[in-house]
PDB file of C-alpha atoms and ligand atoms in Angstrom:
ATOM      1  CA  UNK A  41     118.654  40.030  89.292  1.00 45.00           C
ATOM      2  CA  UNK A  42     121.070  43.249  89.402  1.00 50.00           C
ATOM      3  CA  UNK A  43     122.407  42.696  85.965  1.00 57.00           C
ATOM      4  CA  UNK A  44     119.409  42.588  83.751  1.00 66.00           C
ATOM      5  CA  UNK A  45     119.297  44.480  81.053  1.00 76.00           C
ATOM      6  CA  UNK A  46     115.793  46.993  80.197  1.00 77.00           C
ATOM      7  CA  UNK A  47     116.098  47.714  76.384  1.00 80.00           C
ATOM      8  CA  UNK A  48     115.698  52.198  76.034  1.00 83.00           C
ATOM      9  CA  UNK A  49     113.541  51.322  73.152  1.00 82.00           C
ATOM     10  CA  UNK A  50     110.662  49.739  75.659  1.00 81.00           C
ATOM     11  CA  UNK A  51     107.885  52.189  76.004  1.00 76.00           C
ATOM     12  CA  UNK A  52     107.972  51.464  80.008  1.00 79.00           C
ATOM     13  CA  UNK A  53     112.014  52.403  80.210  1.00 80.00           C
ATOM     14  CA  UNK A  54     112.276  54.864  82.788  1.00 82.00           C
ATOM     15  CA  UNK A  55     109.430  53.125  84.895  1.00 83.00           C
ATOM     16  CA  UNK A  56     111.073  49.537  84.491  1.00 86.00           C
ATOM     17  CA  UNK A  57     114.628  51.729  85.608  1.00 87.00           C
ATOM     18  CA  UNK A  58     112.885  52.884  88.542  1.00 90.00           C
ATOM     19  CA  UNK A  59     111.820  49.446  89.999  1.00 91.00           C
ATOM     20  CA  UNK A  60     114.972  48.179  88.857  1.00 92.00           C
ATOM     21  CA  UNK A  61     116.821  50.246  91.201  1.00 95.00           C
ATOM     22  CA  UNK A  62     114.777  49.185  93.722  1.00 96.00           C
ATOM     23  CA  UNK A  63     115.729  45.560  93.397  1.00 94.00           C
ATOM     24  CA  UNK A  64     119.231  46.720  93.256  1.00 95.00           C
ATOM     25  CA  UNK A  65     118.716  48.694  96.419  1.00 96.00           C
ATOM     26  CA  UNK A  66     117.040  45.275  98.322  1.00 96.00           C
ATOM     27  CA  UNK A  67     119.758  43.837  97.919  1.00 96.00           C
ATOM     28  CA  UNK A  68     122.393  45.917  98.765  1.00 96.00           C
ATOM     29  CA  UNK A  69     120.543  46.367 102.090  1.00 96.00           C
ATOM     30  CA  UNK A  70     119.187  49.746 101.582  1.00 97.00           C
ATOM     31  CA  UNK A  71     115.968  49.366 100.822  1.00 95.00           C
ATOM     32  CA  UNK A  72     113.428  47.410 103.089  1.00 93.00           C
ATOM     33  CA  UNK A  73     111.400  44.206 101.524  1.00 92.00           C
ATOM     34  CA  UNK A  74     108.481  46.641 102.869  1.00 91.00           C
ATOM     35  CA  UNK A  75     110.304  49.453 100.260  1.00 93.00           C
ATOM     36  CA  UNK A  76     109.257  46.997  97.411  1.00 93.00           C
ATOM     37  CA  UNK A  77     105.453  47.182  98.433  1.00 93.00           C
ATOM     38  CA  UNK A  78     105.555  50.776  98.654  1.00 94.00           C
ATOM     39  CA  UNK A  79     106.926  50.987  95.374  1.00 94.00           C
ATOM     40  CA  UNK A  80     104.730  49.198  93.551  1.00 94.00           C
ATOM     41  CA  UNK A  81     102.035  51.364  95.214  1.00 95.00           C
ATOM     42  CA  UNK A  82     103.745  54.396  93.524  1.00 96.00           C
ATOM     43  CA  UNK A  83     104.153  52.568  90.100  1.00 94.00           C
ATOM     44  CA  UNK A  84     100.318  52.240  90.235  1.00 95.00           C
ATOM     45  CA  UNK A  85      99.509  55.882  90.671  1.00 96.00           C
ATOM     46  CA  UNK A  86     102.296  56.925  88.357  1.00 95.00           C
ATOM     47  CA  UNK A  87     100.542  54.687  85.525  1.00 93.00           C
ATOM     48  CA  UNK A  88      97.972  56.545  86.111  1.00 94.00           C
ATOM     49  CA  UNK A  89      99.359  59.709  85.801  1.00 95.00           C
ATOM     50  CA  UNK A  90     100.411  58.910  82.640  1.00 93.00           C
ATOM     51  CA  UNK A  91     104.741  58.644  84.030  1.00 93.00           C
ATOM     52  CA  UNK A  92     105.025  62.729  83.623  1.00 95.00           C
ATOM     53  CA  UNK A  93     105.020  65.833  85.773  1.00 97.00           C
ATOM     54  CA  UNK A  94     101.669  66.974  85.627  1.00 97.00           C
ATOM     55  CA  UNK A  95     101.494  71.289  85.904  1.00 97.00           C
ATOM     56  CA  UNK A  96     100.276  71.515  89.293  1.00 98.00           C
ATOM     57  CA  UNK A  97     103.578  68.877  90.706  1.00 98.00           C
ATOM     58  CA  UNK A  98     105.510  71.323  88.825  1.00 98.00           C
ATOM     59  CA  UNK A  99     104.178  74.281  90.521  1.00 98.00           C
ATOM     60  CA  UNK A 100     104.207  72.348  93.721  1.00 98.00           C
ATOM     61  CA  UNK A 101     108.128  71.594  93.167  1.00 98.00           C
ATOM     62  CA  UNK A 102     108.504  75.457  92.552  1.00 98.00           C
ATOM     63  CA  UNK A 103     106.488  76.510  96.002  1.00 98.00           C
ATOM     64  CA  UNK A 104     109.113  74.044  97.254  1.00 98.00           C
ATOM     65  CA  UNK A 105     112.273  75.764  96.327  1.00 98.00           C
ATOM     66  CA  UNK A 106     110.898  78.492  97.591  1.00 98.00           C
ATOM     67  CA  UNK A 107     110.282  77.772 101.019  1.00 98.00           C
ATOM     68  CA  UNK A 108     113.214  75.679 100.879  1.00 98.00           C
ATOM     69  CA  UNK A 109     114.992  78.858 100.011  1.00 98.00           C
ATOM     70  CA  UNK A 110     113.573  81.113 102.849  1.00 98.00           C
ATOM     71  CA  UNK A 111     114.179  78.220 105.474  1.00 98.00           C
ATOM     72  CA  UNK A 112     116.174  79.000 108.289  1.00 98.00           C
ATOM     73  CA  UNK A 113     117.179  75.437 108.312  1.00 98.00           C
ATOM     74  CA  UNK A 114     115.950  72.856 106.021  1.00 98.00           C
ATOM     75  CA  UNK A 115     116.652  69.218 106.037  1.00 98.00           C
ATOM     76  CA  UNK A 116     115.820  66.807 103.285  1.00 98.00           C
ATOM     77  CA  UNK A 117     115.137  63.336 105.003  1.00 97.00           C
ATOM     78  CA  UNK A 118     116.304  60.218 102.807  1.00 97.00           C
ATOM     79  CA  UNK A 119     114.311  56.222 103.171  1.00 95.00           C
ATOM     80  CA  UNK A 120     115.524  53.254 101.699  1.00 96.00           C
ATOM     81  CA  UNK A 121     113.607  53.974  98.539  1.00 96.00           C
ATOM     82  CA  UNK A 122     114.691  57.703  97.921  1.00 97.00           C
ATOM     83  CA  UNK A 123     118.126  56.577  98.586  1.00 98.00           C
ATOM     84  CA  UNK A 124     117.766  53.586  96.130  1.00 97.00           C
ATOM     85  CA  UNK A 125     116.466  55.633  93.506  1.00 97.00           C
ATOM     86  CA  UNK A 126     117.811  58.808  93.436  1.00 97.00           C
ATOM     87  CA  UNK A 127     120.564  59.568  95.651  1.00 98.00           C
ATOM     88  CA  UNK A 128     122.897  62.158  93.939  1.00 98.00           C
ATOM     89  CA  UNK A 129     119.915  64.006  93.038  1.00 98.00           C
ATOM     90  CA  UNK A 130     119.109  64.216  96.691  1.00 98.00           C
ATOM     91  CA  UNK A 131     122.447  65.696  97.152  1.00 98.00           C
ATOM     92  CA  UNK A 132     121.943  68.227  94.518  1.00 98.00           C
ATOM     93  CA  UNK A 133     119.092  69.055  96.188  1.00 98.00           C
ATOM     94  CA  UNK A 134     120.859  69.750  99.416  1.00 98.00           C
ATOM     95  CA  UNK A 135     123.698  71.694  97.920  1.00 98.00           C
ATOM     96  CA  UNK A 136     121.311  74.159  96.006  1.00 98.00           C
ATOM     97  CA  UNK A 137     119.123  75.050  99.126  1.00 98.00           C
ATOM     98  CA  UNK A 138     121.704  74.284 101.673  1.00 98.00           C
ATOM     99  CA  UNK A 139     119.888  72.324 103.230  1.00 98.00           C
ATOM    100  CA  UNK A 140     121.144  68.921 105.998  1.00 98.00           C
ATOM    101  CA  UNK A 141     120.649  65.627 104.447  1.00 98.00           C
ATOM    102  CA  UNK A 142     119.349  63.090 107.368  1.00 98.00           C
ATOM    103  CA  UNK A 143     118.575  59.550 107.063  1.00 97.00           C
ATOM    104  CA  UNK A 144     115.134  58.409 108.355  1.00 93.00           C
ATOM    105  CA  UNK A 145     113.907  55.125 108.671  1.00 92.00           C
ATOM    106  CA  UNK A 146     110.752  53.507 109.090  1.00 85.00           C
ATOM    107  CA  UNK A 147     111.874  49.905 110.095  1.00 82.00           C
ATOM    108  CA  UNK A 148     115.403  51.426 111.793  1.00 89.00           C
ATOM    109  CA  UNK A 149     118.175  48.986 111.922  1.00 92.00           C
ATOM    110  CA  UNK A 150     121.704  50.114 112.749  1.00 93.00           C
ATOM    111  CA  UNK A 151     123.171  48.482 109.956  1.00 95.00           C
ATOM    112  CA  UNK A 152     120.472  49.748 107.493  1.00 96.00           C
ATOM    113  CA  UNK A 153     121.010  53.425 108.552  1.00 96.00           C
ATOM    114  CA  UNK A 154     124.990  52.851 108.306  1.00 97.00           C
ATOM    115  CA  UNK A 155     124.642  51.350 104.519  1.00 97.00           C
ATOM    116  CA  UNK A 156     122.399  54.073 103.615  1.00 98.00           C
ATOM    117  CA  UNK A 157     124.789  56.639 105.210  1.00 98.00           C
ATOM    118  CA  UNK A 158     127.864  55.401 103.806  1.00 98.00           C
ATOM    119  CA  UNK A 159     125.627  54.806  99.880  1.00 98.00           C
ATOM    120  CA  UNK A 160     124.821  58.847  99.997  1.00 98.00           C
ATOM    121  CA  UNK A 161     128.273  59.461 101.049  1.00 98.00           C
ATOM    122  CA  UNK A 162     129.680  57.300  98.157  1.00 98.00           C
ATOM    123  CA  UNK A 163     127.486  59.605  95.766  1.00 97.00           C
ATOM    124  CA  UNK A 164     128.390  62.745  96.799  1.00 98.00           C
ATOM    125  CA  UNK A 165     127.303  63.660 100.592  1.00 98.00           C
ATOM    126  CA  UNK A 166     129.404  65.638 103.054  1.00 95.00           C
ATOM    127  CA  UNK A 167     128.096  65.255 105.743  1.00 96.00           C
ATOM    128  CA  UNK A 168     124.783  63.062 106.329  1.00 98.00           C
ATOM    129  CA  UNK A 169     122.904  62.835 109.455  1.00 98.00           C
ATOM    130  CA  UNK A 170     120.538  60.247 111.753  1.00 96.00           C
ATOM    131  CA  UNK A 171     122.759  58.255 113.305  1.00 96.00           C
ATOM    132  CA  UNK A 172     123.088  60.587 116.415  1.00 95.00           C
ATOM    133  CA  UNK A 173     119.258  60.134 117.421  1.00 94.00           C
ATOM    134  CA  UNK A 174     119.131  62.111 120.032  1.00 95.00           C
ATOM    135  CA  UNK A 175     116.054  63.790 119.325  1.00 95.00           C
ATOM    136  CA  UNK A 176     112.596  62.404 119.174  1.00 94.00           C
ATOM    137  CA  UNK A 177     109.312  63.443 117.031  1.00 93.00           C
ATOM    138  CA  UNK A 178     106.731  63.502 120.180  1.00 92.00           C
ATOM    139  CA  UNK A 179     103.149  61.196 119.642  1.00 88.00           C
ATOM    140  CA  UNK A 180     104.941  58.565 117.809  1.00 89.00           C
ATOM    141  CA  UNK A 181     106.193  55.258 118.834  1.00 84.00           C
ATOM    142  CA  UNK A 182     109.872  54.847 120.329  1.00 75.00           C
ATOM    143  CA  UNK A 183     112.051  53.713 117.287  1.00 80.00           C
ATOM    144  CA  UNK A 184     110.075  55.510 114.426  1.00 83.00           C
ATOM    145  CA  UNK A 185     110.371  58.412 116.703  1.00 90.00           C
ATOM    146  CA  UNK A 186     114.305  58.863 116.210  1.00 93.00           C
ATOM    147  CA  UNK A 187     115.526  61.763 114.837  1.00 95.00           C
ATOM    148  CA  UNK A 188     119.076  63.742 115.460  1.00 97.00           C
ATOM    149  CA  UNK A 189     117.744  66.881 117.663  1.00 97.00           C
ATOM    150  CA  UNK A 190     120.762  69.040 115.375  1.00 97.00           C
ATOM    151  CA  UNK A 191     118.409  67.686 112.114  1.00 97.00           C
ATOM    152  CA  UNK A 192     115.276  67.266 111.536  1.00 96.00           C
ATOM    153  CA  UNK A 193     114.727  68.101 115.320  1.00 96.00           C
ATOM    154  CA  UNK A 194     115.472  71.166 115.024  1.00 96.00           C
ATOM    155  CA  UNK A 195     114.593  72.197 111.245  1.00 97.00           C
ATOM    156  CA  UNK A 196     111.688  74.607 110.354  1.00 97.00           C
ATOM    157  CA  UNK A 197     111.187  72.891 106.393  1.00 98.00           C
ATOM    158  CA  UNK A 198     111.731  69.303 105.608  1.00 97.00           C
ATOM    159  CA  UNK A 199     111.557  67.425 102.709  1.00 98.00           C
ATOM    160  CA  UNK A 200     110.211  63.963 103.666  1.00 95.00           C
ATOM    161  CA  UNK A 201     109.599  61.746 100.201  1.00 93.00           C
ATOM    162  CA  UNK A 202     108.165  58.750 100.434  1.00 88.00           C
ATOM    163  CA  UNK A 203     107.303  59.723 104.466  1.00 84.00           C
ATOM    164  CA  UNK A 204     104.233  57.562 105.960  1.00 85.00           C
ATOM    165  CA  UNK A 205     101.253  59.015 107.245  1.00 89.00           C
ATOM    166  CA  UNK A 206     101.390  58.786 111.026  1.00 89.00           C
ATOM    167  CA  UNK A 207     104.951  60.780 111.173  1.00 89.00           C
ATOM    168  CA  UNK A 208     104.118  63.030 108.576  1.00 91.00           C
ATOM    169  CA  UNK A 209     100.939  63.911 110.404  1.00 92.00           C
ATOM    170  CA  UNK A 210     103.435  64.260 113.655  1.00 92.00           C
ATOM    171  CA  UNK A 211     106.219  66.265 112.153  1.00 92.00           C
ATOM    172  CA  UNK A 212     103.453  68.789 111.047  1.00 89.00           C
ATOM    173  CA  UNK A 213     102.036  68.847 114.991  1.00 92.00           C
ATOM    174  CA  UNK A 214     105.723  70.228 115.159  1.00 92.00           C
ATOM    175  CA  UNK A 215     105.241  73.129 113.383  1.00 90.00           C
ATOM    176  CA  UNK A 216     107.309  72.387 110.534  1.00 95.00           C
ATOM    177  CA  UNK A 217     106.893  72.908 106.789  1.00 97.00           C
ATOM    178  CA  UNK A 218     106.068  69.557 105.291  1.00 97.00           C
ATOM    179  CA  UNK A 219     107.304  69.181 101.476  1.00 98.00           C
ATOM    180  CA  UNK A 220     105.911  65.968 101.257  1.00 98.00           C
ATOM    181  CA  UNK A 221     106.648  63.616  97.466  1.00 98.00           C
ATOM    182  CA  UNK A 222     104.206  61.409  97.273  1.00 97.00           C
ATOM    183  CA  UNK A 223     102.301  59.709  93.990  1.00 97.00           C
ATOM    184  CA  UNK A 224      99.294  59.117  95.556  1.00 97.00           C
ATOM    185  CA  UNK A 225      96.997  62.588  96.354  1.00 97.00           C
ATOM    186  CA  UNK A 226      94.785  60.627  98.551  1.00 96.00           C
ATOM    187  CA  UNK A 227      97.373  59.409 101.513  1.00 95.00           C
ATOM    188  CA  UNK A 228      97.813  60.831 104.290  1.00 95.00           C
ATOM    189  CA  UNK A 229     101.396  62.534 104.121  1.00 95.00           C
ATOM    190  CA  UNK A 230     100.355  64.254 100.794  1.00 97.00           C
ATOM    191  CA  UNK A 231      97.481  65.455 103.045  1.00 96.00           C
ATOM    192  CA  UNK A 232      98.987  66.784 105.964  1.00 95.00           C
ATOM    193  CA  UNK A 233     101.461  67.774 103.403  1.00 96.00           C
ATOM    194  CA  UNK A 234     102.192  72.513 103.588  1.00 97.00           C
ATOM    195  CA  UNK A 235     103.579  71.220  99.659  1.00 98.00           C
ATOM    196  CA  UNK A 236     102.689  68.004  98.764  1.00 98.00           C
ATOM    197  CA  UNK A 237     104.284  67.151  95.571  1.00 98.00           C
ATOM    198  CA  UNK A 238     102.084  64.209  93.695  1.00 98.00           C
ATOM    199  CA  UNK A 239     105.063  63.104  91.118  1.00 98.00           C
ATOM    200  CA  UNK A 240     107.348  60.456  91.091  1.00 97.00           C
ATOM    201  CA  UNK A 241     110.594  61.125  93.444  1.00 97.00           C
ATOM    202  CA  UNK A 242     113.034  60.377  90.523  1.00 97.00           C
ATOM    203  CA  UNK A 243     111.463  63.111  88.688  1.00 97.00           C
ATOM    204  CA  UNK A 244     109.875  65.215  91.338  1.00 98.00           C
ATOM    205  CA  UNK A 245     113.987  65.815  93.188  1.00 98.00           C
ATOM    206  CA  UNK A 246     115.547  67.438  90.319  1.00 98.00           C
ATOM    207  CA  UNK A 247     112.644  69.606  89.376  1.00 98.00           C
ATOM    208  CA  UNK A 248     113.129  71.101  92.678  1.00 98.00           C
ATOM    209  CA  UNK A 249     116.562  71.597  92.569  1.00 98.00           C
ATOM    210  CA  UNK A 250     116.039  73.456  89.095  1.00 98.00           C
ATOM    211  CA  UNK A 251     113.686  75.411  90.589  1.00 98.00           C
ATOM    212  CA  UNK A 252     115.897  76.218  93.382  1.00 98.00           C
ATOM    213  CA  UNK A 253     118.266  77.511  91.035  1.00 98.00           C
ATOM    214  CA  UNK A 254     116.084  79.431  88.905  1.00 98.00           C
ATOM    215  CA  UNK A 255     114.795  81.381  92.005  1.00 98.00           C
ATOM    216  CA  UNK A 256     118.442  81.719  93.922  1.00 96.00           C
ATOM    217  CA  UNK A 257     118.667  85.439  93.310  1.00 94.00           C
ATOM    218  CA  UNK A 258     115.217  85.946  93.847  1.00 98.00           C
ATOM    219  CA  UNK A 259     114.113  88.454  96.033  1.00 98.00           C
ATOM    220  CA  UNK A 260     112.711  87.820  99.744  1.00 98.00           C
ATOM    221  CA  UNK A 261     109.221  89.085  98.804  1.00 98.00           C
ATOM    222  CA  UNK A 262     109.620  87.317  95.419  1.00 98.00           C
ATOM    223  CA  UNK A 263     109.783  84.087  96.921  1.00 98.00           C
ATOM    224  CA  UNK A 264     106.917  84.764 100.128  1.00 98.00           C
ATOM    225  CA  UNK A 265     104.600  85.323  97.286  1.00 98.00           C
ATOM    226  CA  UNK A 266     105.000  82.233  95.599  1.00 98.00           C
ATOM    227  CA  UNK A 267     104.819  80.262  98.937  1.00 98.00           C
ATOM    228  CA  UNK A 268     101.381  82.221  99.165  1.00 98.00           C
ATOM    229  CA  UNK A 269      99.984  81.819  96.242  1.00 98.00           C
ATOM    230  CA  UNK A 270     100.685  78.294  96.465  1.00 98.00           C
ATOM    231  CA  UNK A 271      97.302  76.354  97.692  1.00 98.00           C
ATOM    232  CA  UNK A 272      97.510  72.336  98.294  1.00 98.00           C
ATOM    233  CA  UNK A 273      93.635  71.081  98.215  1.00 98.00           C
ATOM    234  CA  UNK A 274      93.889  72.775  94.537  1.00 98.00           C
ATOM    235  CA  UNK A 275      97.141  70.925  93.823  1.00 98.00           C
ATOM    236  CA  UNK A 276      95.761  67.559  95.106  1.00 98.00           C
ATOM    237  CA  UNK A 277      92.252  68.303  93.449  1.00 98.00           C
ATOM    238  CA  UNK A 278      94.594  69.010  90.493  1.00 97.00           C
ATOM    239  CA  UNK A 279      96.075  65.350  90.522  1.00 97.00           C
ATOM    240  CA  UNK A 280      93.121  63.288  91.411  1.00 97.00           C
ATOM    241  CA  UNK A 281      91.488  64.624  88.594  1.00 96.00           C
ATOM    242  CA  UNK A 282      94.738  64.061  86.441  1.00 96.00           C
ATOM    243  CA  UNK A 283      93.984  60.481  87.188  1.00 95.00           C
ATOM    244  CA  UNK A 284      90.874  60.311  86.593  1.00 92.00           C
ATOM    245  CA  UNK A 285      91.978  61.575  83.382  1.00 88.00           C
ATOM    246  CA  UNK A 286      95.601  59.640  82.851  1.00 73.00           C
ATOM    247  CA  UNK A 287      97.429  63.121  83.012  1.00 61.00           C
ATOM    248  CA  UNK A 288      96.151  67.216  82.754  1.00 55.00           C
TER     249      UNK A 288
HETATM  250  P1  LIG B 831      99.903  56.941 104.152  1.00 66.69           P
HETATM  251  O1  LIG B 831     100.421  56.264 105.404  1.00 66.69           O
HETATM  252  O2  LIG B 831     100.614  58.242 103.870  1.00 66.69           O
HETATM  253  O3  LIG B 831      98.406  57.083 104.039  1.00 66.69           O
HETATM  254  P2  LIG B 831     100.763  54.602 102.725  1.00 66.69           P
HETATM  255  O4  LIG B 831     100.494  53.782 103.921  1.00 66.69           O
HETATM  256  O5  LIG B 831     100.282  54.162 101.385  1.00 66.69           O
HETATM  257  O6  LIG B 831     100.236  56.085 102.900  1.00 66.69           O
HETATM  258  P3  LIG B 831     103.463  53.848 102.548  1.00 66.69           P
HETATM  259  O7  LIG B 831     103.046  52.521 102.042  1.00 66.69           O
HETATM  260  O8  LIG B 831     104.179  53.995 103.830  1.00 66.69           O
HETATM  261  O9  LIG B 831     102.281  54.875 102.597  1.00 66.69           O
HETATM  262  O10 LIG B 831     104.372  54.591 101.445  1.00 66.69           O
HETATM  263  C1  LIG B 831     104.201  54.436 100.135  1.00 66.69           C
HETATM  264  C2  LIG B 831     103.755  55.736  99.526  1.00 66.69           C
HETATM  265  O11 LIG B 831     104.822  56.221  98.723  1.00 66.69           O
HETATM  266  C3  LIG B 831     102.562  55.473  98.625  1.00 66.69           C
HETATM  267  O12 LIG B 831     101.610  56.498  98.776  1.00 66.69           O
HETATM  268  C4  LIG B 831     103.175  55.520  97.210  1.00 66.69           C
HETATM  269  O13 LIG B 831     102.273  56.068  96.282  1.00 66.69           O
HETATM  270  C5  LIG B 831     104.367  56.451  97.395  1.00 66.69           C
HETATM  271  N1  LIG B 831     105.477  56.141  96.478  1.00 66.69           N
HETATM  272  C6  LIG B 831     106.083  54.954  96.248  1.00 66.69           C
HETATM  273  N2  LIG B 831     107.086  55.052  95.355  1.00 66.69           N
HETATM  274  C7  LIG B 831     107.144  56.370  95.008  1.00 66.69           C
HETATM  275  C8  LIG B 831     107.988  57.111  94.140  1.00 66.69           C
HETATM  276  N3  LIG B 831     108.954  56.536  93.428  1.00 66.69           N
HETATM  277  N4  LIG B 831     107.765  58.448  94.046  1.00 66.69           N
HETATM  278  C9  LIG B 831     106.788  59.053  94.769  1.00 66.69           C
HETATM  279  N5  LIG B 831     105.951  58.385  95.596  1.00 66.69           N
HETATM  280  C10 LIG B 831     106.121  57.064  95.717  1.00 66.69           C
END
């Protein structure tokens, strides 16, 4: 299964690439057989997106930067499926914002969070954390709960791709800024989402990070007014009616 070979020439490549890595990442035990399902979830919505940023994701991914840039202290939480699919762009991410990279599962194993660990260090990380879990997100069951109270804990923006609904509606009872990735406009992380960003994660992480880049020398006031210009019923508006429409 890991050694098959997707011809560049097929019109579904990058898609076929994606879901690909997936497999890879299932069995390599870093992705969960639940991480397959959600995938082909996203595959759906991405067909029907027409596989491309549409504008509003990209101006989503810019808002983004921005707050990622005015954090105090951002973390960028990492599943079995980000991790699968795009993991040095996660940590290109984190070096350009400066933000903590902290592994968050929804079916938490030890093993599982020490593969994934020891997979983001192998492509780059410093330092990654979620194995401390010594913090916990309150409202939510005991084991999805788990976070490391020197992470996500304590951060005032994460990044939480791929997140599901109930702990993306309880990080946001915390008070944090949600930048939530998520293909599908209608769930209910991109809803509860301060940016939700509705564009594939392999895509939707380096536009970020380019963003980031672009607005590093930006001013203070430079980057608060594209955090407040930035409004997310338009931006999910924006990409249901991209679908309705197979892209803008
Ligand atoms: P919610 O609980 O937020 O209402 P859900 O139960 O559908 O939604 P999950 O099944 O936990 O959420 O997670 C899968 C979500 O991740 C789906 O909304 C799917 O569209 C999205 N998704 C899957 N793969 C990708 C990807 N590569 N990039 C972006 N989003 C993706």
């Amino acid at each position: 299964m890991s050694d098959i070979e997707i011809p560049e020439s097929h019109p579904r490549y990058e898609s076929l690439l994606t879901r690909h890595r997936i497999e890879v990442g299932v069995e390599k035990g870093i992705t969960s057989r639940q991480g397959l399902i959600a995938q082909g979830r996203g595959e759906a919505f991405d067909y029907l997106l027409g596989e491309q940023t549409i504008p509003s994701a990209d101006e989503a991914a810019r808002a983004a930067a921005a707050h990622l840039l005015l954090a105090d202290h951002p973390v960028v939480s990492v599943n079995g499926n980000v991790a699968a699919l795009c993991p040095e762009e996660i940590v290109e991410l984190a070096e350009a914002t400066d933000a903590d990279i902290e592994v968050n599962l929804f079916n938490r194993t030890d093993e599982r969070m020490q593969t994934i660990v020891d997979h983001l260090r192998e492509h780059g990380a410093d330092e990654v954390k979620g194995l401390t879990a010594d913090g916990r997100i309150p409202g939510i069951d005991h084991e999805r709960a788990k976070v490391d109270a020197d992470g996500i804990g304590s951060a005032d923006v994460v990044v939480v791709p791929l997140e599901d609904g109930d702990r993306a509606a309880a990080l946001g009872e915390m008070e944090k800024i949600e930048i939530v990735v998520d293909l599908n406009p209608m769930s209910r992380s991109a809803r509860v989402a301060t940016v939700p960003i509705v564009d594939n994660i392999v895509r939707a992480v380096p536009n970020v990070t380019g963003h980031a880049r672009d607005l590093q020398g930006a001013a203070r006031d430079e980057l608060e007014t594209i955090v407040a210009d930035f409004d997310a019923d338009e931006a999910l508006e924006a990409a249901e009616r991209a679908i309705r429409t197979g892209g803008e």
